[in-house]
mmCIF file with all atom_site columns, C-alpha atoms in Angstrom:
data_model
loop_
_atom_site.group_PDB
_atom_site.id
_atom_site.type_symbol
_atom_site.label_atom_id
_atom_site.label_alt_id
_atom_site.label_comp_id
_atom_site.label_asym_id
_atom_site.label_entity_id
_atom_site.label_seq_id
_atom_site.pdbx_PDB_ins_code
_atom_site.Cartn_x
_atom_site.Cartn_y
_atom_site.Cartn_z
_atom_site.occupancy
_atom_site.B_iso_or_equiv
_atom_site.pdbx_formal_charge
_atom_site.auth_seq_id
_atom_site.auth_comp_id
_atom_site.auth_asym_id
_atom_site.auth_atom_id
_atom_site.pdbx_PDB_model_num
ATOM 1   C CA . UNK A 1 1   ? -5.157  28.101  -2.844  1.00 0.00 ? 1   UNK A CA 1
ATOM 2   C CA . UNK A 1 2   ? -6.238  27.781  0.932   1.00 0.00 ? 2   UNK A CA 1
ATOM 3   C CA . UNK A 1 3   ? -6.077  29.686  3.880   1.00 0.00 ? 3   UNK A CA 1
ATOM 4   C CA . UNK A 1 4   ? -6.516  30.066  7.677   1.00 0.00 ? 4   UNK A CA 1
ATOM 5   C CA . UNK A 1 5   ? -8.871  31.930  9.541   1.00 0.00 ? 5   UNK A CA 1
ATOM 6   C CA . UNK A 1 6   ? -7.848  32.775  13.458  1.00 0.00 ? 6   UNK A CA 1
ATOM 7   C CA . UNK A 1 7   ? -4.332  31.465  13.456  1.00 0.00 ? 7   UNK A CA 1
ATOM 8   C CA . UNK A 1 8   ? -2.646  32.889  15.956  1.00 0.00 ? 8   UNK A CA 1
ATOM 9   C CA . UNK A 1 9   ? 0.133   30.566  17.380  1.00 0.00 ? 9   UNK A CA 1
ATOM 10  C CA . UNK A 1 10  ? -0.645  27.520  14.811  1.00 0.00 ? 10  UNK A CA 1
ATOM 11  C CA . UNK A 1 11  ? 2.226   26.079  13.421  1.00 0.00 ? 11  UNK A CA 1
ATOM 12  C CA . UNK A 1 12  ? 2.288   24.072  10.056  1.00 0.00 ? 12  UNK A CA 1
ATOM 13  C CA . UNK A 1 13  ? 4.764   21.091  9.248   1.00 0.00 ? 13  UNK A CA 1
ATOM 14  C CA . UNK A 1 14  ? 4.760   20.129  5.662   1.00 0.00 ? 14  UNK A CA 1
ATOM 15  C CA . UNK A 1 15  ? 6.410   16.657  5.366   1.00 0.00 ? 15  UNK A CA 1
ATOM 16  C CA . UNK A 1 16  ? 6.796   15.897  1.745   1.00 0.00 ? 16  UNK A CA 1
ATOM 17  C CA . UNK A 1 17  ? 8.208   12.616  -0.058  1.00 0.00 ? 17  UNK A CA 1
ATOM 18  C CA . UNK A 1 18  ? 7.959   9.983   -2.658  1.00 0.00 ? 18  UNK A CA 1
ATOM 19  C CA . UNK A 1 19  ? 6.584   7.086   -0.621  1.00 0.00 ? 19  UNK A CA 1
ATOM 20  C CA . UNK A 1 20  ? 7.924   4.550   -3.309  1.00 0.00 ? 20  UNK A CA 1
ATOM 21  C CA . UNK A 1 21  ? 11.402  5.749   -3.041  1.00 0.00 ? 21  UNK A CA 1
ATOM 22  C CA . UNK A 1 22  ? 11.357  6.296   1.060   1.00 0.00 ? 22  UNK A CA 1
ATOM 23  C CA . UNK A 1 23  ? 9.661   3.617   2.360   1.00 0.00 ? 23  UNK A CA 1
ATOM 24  C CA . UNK A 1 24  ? 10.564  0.790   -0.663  1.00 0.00 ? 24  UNK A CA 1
ATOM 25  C CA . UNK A 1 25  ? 12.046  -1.377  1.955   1.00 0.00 ? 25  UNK A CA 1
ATOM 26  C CA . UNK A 1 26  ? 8.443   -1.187  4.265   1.00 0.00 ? 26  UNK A CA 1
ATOM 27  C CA . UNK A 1 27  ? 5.737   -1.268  1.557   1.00 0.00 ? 27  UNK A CA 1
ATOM 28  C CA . UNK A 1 28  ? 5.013   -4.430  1.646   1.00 0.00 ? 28  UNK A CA 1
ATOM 29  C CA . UNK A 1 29  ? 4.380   -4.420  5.671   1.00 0.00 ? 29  UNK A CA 1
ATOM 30  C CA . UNK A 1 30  ? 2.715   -1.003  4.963   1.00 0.00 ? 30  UNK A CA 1
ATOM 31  C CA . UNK A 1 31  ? 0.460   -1.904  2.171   1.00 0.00 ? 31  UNK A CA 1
ATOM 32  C CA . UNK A 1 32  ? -1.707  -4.282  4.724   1.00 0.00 ? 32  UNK A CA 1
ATOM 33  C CA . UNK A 1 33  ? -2.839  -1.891  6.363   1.00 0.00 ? 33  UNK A CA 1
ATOM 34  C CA . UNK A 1 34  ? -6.110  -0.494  5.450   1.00 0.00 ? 34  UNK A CA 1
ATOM 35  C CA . UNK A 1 35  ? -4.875  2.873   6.206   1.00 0.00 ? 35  UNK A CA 1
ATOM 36  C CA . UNK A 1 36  ? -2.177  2.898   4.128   1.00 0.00 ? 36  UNK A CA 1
ATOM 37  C CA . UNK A 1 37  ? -4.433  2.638   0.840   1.00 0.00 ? 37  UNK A CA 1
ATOM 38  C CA . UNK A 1 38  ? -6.689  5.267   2.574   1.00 0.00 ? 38  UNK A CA 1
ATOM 39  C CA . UNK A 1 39  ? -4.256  7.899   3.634   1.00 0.00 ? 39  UNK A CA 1
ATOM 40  C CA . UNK A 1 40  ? -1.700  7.776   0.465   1.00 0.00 ? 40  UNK A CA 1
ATOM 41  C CA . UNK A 1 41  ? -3.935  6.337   -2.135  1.00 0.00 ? 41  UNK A CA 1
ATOM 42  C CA . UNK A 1 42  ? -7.474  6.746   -2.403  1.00 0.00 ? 42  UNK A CA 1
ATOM 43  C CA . UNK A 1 43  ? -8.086  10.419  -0.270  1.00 0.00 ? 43  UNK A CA 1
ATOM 44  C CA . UNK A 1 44  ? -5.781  11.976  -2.629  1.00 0.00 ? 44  UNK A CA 1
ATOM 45  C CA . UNK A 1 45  ? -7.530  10.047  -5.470  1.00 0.00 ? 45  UNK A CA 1
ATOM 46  C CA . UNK A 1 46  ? -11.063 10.648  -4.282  1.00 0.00 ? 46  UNK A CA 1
ATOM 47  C CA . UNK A 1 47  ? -10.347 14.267  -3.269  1.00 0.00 ? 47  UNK A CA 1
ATOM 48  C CA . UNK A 1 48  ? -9.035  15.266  -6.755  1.00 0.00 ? 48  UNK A CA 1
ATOM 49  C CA . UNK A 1 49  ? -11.777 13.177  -8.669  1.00 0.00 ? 49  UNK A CA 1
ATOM 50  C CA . UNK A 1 50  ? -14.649 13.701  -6.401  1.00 0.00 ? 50  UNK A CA 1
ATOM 51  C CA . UNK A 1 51  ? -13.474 16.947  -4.705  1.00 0.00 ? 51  UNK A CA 1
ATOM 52  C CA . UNK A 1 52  ? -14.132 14.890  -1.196  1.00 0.00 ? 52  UNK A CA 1
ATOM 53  C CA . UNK A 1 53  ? -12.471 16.568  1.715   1.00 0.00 ? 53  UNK A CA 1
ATOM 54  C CA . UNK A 1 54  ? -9.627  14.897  3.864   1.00 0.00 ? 54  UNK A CA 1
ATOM 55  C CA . UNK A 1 55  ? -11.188 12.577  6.263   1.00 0.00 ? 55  UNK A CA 1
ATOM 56  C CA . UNK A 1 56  ? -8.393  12.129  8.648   1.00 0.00 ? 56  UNK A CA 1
ATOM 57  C CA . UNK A 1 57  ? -8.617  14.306  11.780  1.00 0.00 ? 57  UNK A CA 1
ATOM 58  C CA . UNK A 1 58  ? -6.521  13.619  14.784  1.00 0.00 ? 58  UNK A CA 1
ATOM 59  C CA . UNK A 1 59  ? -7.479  14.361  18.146  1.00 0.00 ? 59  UNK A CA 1
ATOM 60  C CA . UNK A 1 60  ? -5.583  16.133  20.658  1.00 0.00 ? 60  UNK A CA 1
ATOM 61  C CA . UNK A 1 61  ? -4.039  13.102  22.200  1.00 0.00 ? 61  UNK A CA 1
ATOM 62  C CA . UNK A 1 62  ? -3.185  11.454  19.057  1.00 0.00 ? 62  UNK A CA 1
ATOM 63  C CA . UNK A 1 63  ? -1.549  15.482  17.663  1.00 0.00 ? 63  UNK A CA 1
ATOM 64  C CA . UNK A 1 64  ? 0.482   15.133  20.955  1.00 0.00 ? 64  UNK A CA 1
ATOM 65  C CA . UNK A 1 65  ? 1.651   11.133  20.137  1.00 0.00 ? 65  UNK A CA 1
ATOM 66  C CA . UNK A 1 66  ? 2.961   12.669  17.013  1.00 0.00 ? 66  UNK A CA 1
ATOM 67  C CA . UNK A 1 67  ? 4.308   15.837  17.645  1.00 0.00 ? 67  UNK A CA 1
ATOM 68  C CA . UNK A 1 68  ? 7.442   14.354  18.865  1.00 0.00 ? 68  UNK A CA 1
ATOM 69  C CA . UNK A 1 69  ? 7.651   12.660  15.948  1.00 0.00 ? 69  UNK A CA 1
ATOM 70  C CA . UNK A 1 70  ? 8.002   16.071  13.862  1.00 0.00 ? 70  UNK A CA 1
ATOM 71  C CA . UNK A 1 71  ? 9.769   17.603  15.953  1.00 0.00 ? 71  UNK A CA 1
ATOM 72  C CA . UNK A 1 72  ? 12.450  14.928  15.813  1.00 0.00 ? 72  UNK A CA 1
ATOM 73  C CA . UNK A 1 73  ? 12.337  14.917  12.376  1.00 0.00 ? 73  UNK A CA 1
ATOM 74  C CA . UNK A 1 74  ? 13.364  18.864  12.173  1.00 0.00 ? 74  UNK A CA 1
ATOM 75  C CA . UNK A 1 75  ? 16.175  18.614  14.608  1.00 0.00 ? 75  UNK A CA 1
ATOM 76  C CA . UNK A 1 76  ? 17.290  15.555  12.482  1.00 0.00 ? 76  UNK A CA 1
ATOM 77  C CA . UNK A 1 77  ? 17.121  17.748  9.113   1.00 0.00 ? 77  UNK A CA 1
ATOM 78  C CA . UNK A 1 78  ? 18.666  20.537  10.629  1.00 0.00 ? 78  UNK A CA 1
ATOM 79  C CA . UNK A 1 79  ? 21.791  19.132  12.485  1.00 0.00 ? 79  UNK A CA 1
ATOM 80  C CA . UNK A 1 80  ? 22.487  17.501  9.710   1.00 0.00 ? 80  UNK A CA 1
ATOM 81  C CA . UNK A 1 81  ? 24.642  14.781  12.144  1.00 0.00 ? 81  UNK A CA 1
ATOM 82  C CA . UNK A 1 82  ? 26.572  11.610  11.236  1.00 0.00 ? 82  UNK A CA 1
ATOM 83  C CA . UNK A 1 83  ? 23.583  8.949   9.790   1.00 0.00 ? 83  UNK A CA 1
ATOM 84  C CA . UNK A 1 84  ? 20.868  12.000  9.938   1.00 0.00 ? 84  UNK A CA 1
ATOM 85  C CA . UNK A 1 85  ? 19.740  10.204  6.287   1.00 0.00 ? 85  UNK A CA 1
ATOM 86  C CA . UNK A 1 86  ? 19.033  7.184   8.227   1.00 0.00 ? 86  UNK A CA 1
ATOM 87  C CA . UNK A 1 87  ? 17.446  8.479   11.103  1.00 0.00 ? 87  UNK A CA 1
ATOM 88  C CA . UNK A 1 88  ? 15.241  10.869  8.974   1.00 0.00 ? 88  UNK A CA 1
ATOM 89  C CA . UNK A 1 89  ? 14.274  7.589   6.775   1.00 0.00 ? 89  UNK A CA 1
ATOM 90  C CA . UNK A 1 90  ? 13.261  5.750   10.804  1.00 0.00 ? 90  UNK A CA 1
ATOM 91  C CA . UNK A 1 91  ? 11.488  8.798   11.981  1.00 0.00 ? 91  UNK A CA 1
ATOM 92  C CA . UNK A 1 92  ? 9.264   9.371   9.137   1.00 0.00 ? 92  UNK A CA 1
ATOM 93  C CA . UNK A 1 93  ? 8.742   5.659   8.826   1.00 0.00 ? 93  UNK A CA 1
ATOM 94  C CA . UNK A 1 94  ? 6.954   5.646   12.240  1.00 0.00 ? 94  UNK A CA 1
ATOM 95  C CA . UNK A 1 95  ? 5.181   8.830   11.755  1.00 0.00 ? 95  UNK A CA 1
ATOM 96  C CA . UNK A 1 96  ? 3.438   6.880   8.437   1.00 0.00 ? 96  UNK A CA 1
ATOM 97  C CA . UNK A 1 97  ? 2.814   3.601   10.302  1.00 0.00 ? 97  UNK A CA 1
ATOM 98  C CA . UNK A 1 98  ? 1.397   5.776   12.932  1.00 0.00 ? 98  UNK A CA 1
ATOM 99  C CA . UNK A 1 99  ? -1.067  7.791   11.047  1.00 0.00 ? 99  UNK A CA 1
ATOM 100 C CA . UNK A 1 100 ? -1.913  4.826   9.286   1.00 0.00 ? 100 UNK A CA 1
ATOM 101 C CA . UNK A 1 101 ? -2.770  3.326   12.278  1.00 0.00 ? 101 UNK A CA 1
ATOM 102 C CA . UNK A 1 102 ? -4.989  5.814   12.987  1.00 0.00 ? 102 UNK A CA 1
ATOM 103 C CA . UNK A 1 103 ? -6.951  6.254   9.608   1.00 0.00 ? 103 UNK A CA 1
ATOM 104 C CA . UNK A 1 104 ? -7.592  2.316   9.986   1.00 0.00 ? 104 UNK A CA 1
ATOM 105 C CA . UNK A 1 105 ? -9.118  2.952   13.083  1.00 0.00 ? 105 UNK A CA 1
ATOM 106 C CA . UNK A 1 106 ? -11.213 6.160   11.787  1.00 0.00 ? 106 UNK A CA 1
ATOM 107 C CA . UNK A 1 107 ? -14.761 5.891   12.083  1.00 0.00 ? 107 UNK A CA 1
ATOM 108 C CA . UNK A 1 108 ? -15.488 6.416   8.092   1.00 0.00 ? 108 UNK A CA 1
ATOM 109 C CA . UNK A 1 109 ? -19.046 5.742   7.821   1.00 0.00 ? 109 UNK A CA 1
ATOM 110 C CA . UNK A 1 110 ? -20.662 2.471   6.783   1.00 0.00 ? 110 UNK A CA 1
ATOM 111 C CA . UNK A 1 111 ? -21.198 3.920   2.889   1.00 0.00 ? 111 UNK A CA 1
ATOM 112 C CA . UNK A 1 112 ? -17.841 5.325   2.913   1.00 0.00 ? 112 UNK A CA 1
ATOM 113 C CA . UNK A 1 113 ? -16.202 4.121   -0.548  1.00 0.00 ? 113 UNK A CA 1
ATOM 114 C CA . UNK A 1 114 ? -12.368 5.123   0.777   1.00 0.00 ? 114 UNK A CA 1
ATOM 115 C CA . UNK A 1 115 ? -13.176 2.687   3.636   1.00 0.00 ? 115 UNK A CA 1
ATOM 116 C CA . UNK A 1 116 ? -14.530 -0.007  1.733   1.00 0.00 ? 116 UNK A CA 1
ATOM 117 C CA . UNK A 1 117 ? -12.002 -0.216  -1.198  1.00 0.00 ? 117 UNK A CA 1
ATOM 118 C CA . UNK A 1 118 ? -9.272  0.267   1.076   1.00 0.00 ? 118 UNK A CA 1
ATOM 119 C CA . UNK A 1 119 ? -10.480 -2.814  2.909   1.00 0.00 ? 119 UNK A CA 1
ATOM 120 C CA . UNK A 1 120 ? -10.380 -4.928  -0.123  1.00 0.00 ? 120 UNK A CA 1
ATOM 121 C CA . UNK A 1 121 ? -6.629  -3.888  -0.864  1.00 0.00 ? 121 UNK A CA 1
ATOM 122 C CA . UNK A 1 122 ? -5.661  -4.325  2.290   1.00 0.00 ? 122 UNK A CA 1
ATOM 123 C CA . UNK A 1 123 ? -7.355  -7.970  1.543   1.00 0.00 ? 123 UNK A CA 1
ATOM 124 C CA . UNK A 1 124 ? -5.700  -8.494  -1.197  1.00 0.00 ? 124 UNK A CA 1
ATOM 125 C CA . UNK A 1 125 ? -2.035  -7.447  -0.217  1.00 0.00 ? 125 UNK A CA 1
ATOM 126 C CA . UNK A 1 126 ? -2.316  -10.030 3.147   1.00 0.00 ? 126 UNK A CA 1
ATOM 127 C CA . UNK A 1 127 ? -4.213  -13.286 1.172   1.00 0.00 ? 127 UNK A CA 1
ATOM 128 C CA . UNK A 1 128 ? -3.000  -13.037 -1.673  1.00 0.00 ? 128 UNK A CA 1
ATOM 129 C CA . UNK A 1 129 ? -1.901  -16.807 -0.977  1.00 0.00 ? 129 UNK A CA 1
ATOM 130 C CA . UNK A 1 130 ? -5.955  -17.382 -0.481  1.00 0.00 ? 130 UNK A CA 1
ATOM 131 C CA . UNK A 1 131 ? -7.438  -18.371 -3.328  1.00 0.00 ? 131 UNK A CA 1
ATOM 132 C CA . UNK A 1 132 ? -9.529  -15.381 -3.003  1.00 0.00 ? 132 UNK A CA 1
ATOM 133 C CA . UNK A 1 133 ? -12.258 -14.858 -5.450  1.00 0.00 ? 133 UNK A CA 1
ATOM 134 C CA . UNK A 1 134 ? -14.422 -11.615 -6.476  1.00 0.00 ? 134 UNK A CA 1
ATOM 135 C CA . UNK A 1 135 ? -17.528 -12.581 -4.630  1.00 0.00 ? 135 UNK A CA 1
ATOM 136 C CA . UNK A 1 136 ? -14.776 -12.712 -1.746  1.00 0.00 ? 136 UNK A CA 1
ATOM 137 C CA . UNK A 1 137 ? -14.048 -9.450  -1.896  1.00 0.00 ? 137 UNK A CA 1
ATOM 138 C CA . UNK A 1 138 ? -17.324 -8.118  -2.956  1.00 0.00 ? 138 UNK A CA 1
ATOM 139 C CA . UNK A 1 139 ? -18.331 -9.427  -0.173  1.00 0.00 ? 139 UNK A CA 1
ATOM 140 C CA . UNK A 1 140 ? -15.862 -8.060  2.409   1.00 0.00 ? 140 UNK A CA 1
ATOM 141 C CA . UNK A 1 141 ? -16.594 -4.407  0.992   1.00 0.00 ? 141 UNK A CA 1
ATOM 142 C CA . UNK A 1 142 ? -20.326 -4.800  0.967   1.00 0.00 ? 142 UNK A CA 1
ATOM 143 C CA . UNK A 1 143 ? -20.769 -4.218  -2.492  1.00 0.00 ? 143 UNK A CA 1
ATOM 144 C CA . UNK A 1 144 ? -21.930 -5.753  -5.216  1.00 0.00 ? 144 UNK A CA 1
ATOM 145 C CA . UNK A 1 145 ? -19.401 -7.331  -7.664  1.00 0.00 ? 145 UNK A CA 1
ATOM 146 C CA . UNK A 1 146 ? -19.911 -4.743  -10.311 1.00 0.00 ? 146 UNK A CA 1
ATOM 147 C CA . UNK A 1 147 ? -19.866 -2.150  -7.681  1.00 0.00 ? 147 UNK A CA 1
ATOM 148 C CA . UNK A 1 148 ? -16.664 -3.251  -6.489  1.00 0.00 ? 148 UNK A CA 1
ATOM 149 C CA . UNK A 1 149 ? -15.306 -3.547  -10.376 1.00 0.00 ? 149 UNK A CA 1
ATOM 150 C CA . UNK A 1 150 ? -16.060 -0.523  -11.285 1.00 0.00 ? 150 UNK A CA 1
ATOM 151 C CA . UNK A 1 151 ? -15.161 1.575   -7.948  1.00 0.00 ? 151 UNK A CA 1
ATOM 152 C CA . UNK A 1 152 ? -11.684 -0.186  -7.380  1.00 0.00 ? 152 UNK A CA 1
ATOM 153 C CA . UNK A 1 153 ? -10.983 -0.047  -12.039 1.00 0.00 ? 153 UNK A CA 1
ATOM 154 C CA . UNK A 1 154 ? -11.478 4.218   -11.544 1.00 0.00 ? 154 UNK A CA 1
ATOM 155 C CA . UNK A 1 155 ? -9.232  4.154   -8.681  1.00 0.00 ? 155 UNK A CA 1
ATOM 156 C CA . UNK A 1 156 ? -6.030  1.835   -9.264  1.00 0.00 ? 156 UNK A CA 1
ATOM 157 C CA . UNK A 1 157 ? -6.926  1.409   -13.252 1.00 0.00 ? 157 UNK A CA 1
ATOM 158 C CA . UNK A 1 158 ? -7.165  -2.264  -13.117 1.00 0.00 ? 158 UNK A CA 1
ATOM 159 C CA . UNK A 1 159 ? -9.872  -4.467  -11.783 1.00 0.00 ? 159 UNK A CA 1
ATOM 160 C CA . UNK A 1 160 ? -9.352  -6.295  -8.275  1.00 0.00 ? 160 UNK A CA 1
ATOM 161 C CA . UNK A 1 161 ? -8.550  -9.561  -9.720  1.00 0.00 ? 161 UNK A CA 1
ATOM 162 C CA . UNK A 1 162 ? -5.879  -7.987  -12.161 1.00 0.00 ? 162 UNK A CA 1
ATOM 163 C CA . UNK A 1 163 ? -4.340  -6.376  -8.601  1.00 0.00 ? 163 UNK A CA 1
ATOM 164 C CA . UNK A 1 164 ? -4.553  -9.661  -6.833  1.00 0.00 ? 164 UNK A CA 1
ATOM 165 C CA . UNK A 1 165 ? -2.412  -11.534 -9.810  1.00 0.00 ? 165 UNK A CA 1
ATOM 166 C CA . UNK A 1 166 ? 0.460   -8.310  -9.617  1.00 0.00 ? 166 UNK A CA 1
ATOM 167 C CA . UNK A 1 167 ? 0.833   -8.700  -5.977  1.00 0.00 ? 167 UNK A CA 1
ATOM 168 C CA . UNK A 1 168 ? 1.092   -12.616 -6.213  1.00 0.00 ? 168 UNK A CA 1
ATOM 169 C CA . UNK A 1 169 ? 3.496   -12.019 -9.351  1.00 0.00 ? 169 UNK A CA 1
ATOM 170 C CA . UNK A 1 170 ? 5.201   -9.234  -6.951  1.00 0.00 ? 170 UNK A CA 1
ATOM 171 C CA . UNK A 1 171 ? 5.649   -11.514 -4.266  1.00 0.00 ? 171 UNK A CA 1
ATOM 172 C CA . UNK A 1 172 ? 7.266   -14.274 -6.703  1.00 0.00 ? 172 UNK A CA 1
ATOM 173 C CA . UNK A 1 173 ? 9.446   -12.005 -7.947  1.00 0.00 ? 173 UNK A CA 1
ATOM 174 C CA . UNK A 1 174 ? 10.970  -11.366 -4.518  1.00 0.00 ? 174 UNK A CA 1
ATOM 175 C CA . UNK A 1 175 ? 10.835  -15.566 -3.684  1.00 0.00 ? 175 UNK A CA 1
ATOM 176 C CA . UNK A 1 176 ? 12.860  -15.957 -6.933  1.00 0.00 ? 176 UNK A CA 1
ATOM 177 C CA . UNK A 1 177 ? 15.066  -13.030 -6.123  1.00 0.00 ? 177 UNK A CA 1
ATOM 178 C CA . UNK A 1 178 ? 16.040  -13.649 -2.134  1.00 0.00 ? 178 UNK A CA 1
ATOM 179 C CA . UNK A 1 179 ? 15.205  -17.395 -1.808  1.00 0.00 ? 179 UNK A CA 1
ATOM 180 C CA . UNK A 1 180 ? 16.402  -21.318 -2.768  1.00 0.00 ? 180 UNK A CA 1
ATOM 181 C CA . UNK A 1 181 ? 12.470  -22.601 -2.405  1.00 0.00 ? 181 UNK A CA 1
ATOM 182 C CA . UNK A 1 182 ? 11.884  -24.720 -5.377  1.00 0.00 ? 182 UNK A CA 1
ATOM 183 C CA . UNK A 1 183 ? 9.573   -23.296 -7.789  1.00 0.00 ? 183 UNK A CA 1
ATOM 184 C CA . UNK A 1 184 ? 6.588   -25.457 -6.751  1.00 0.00 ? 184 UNK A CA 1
ATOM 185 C CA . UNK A 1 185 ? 6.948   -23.852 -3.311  1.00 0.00 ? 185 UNK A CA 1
ATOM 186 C CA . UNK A 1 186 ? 6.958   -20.404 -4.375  1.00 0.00 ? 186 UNK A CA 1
ATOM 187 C CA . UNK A 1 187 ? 3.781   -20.735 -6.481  1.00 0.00 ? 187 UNK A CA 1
ATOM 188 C CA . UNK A 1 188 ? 2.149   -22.432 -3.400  1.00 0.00 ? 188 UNK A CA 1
ATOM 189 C CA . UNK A 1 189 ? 3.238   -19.455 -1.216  1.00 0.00 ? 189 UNK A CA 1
ATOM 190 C CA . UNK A 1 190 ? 2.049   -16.812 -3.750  1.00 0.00 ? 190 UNK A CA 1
ATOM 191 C CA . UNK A 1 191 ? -1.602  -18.106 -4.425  1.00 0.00 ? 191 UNK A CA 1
ATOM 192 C CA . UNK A 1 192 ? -0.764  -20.154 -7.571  1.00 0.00 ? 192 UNK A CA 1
ATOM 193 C CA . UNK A 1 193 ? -2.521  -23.846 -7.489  1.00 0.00 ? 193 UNK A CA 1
ATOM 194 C CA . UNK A 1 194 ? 0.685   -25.455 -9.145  1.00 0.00 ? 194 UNK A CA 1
ATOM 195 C CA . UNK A 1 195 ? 4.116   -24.740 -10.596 1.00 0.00 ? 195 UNK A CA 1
ATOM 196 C CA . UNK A 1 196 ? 2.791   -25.174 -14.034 1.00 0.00 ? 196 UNK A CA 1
ATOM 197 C CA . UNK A 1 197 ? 0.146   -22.391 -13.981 1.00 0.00 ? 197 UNK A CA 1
ATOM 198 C CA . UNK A 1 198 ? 2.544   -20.529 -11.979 1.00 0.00 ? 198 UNK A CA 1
ATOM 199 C CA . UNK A 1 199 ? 5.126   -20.985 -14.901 1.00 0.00 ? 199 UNK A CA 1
ATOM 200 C CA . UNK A 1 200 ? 2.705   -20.174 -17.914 1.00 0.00 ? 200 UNK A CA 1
ATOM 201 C CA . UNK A 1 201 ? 1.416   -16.921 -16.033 1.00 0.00 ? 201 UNK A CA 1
ATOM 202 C CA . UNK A 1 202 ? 4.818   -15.863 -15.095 1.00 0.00 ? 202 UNK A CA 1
ATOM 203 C CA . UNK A 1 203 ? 6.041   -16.245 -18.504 1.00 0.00 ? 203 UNK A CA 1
ATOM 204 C CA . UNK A 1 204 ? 3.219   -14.396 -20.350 1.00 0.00 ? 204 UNK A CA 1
ATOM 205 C CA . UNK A 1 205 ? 3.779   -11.455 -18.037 1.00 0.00 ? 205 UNK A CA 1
ATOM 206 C CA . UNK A 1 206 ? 7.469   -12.031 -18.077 1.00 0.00 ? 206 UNK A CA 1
ATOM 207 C CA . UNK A 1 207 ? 8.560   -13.511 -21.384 1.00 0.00 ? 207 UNK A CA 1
ATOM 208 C CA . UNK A 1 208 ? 10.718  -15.587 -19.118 1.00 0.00 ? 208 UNK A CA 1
ATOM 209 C CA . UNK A 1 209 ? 10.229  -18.644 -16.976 1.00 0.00 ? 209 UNK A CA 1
ATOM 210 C CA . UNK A 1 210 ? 10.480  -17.919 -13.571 1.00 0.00 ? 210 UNK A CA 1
ATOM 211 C CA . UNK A 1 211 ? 13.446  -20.125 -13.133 1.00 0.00 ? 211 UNK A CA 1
ATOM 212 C CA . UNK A 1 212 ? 15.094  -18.365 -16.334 1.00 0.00 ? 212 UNK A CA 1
ATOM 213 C CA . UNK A 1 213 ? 14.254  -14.932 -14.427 1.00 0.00 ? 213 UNK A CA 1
ATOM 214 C CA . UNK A 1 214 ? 15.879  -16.341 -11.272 1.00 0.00 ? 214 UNK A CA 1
ATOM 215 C CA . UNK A 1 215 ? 19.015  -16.862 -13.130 1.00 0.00 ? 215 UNK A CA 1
ATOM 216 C CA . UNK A 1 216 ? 18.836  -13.326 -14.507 1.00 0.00 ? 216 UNK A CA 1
ATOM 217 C CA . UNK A 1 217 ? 18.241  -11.643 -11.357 1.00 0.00 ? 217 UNK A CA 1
ATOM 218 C CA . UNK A 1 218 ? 21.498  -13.271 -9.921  1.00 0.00 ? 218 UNK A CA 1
ATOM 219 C CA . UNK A 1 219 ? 23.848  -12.314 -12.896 1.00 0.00 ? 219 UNK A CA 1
ATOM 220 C CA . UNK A 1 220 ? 23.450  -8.937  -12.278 1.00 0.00 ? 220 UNK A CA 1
#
């Protein structure tokens, strides 16, 4: 329950969707951006654990950058013209990148924990060729490694290191899916040291070598 005190002439838009579904074709762009893991991951996380309020608060200049942006998206919903599904889909993809944008830019605080762990994501979804260790990204949030283990375990349920091996095992998935690079080459582009690691992971979380889940993916 929440209300408003003094509202005369405010206007609320409520834009509600299921990010996964919506923007499935931009996540991985979106996802390495600090303020994507801020704005749609850990404040909702945080605020329901921790009972934190919402730290993003746009100024006047940036409410009038996006305004357009909602108002667009009403005449699109409303009209209902030819492609409106499309259109709706591009408009609400900019108003995300654009608020994410912003969030990154927020001034959280040097102890702020939404800041820091959403700096270590946002880490781990753009090196996740690196071979990034967990004194790496301690290091980069300014925490300790246990700190960092057991901040980043409450919020995404697995520890960094188990999030850095499903985004390289993500990212091989979509080599082996959309590409012809030899297997070697796809383990070098997704963090692995050599095919054969690559190939003993893959198949322990896959029960399939990646070159038997290649020829899978292309039957279908």
């Amino acid at each position: 329950a929440h209300g408003f005190r003094n509202a005369y002439g405010m206007e609320i838009q409520n834009v509600a969707f299921d990010a996964e579904m919506v923007l499935a074709g931009s996540l991985h762009s979106l996802r390495r951006m600090p303020g994507y893991h801020a704005l749609f991951h850990l404040e909702p996380t945080f605020r329901t654990r921790d009972h934190i309020r919402n730290r993003l608060r746009l100024s006047g200049g940036q409410l009038q950058s996006i305004r357009p942006l909602l108002d667009r998206l009403v005449r699109e919903y409303e009209q209902v013209l030819a492609g409106h599904g499309a259109m709706l889909q591009a408009i609400l993809l900019e108003l995300v990148t654009t608020l994410c944008r912003v969030f990154s830019e927020e001034p959280h605080g040097p102890r702020s924990s939404v800041q820091r762990l959403a700096r270590v994501a946002s880490i781990i979804e753009t090196d996740f060729a690196s071979p990034l260790g967990l004194d790496d990204l301690a290091t980069a949030a300014h925490l300790s490694r246990n700190h960092l283990i057991r901040l980043f375990t409450q919020t995404y349920g697995v520890t960094p290191m188990r999030r850095l091996l499903h985004v390289r095992l993500e990212r091989a998935r979509d080599y082996l899916a959309t590409s012809e690079l030899p297997i070697a080459r796809i383990a070098e582009f997704c963090g692995f040291p050599d095919a054969n690691y690559f190939t003993r992971v893959f198949r322990r979380h896959h029960q399939m070598t990646p070159r038997e889940y290649q020829q899978d993916i292309r039957m279908r």
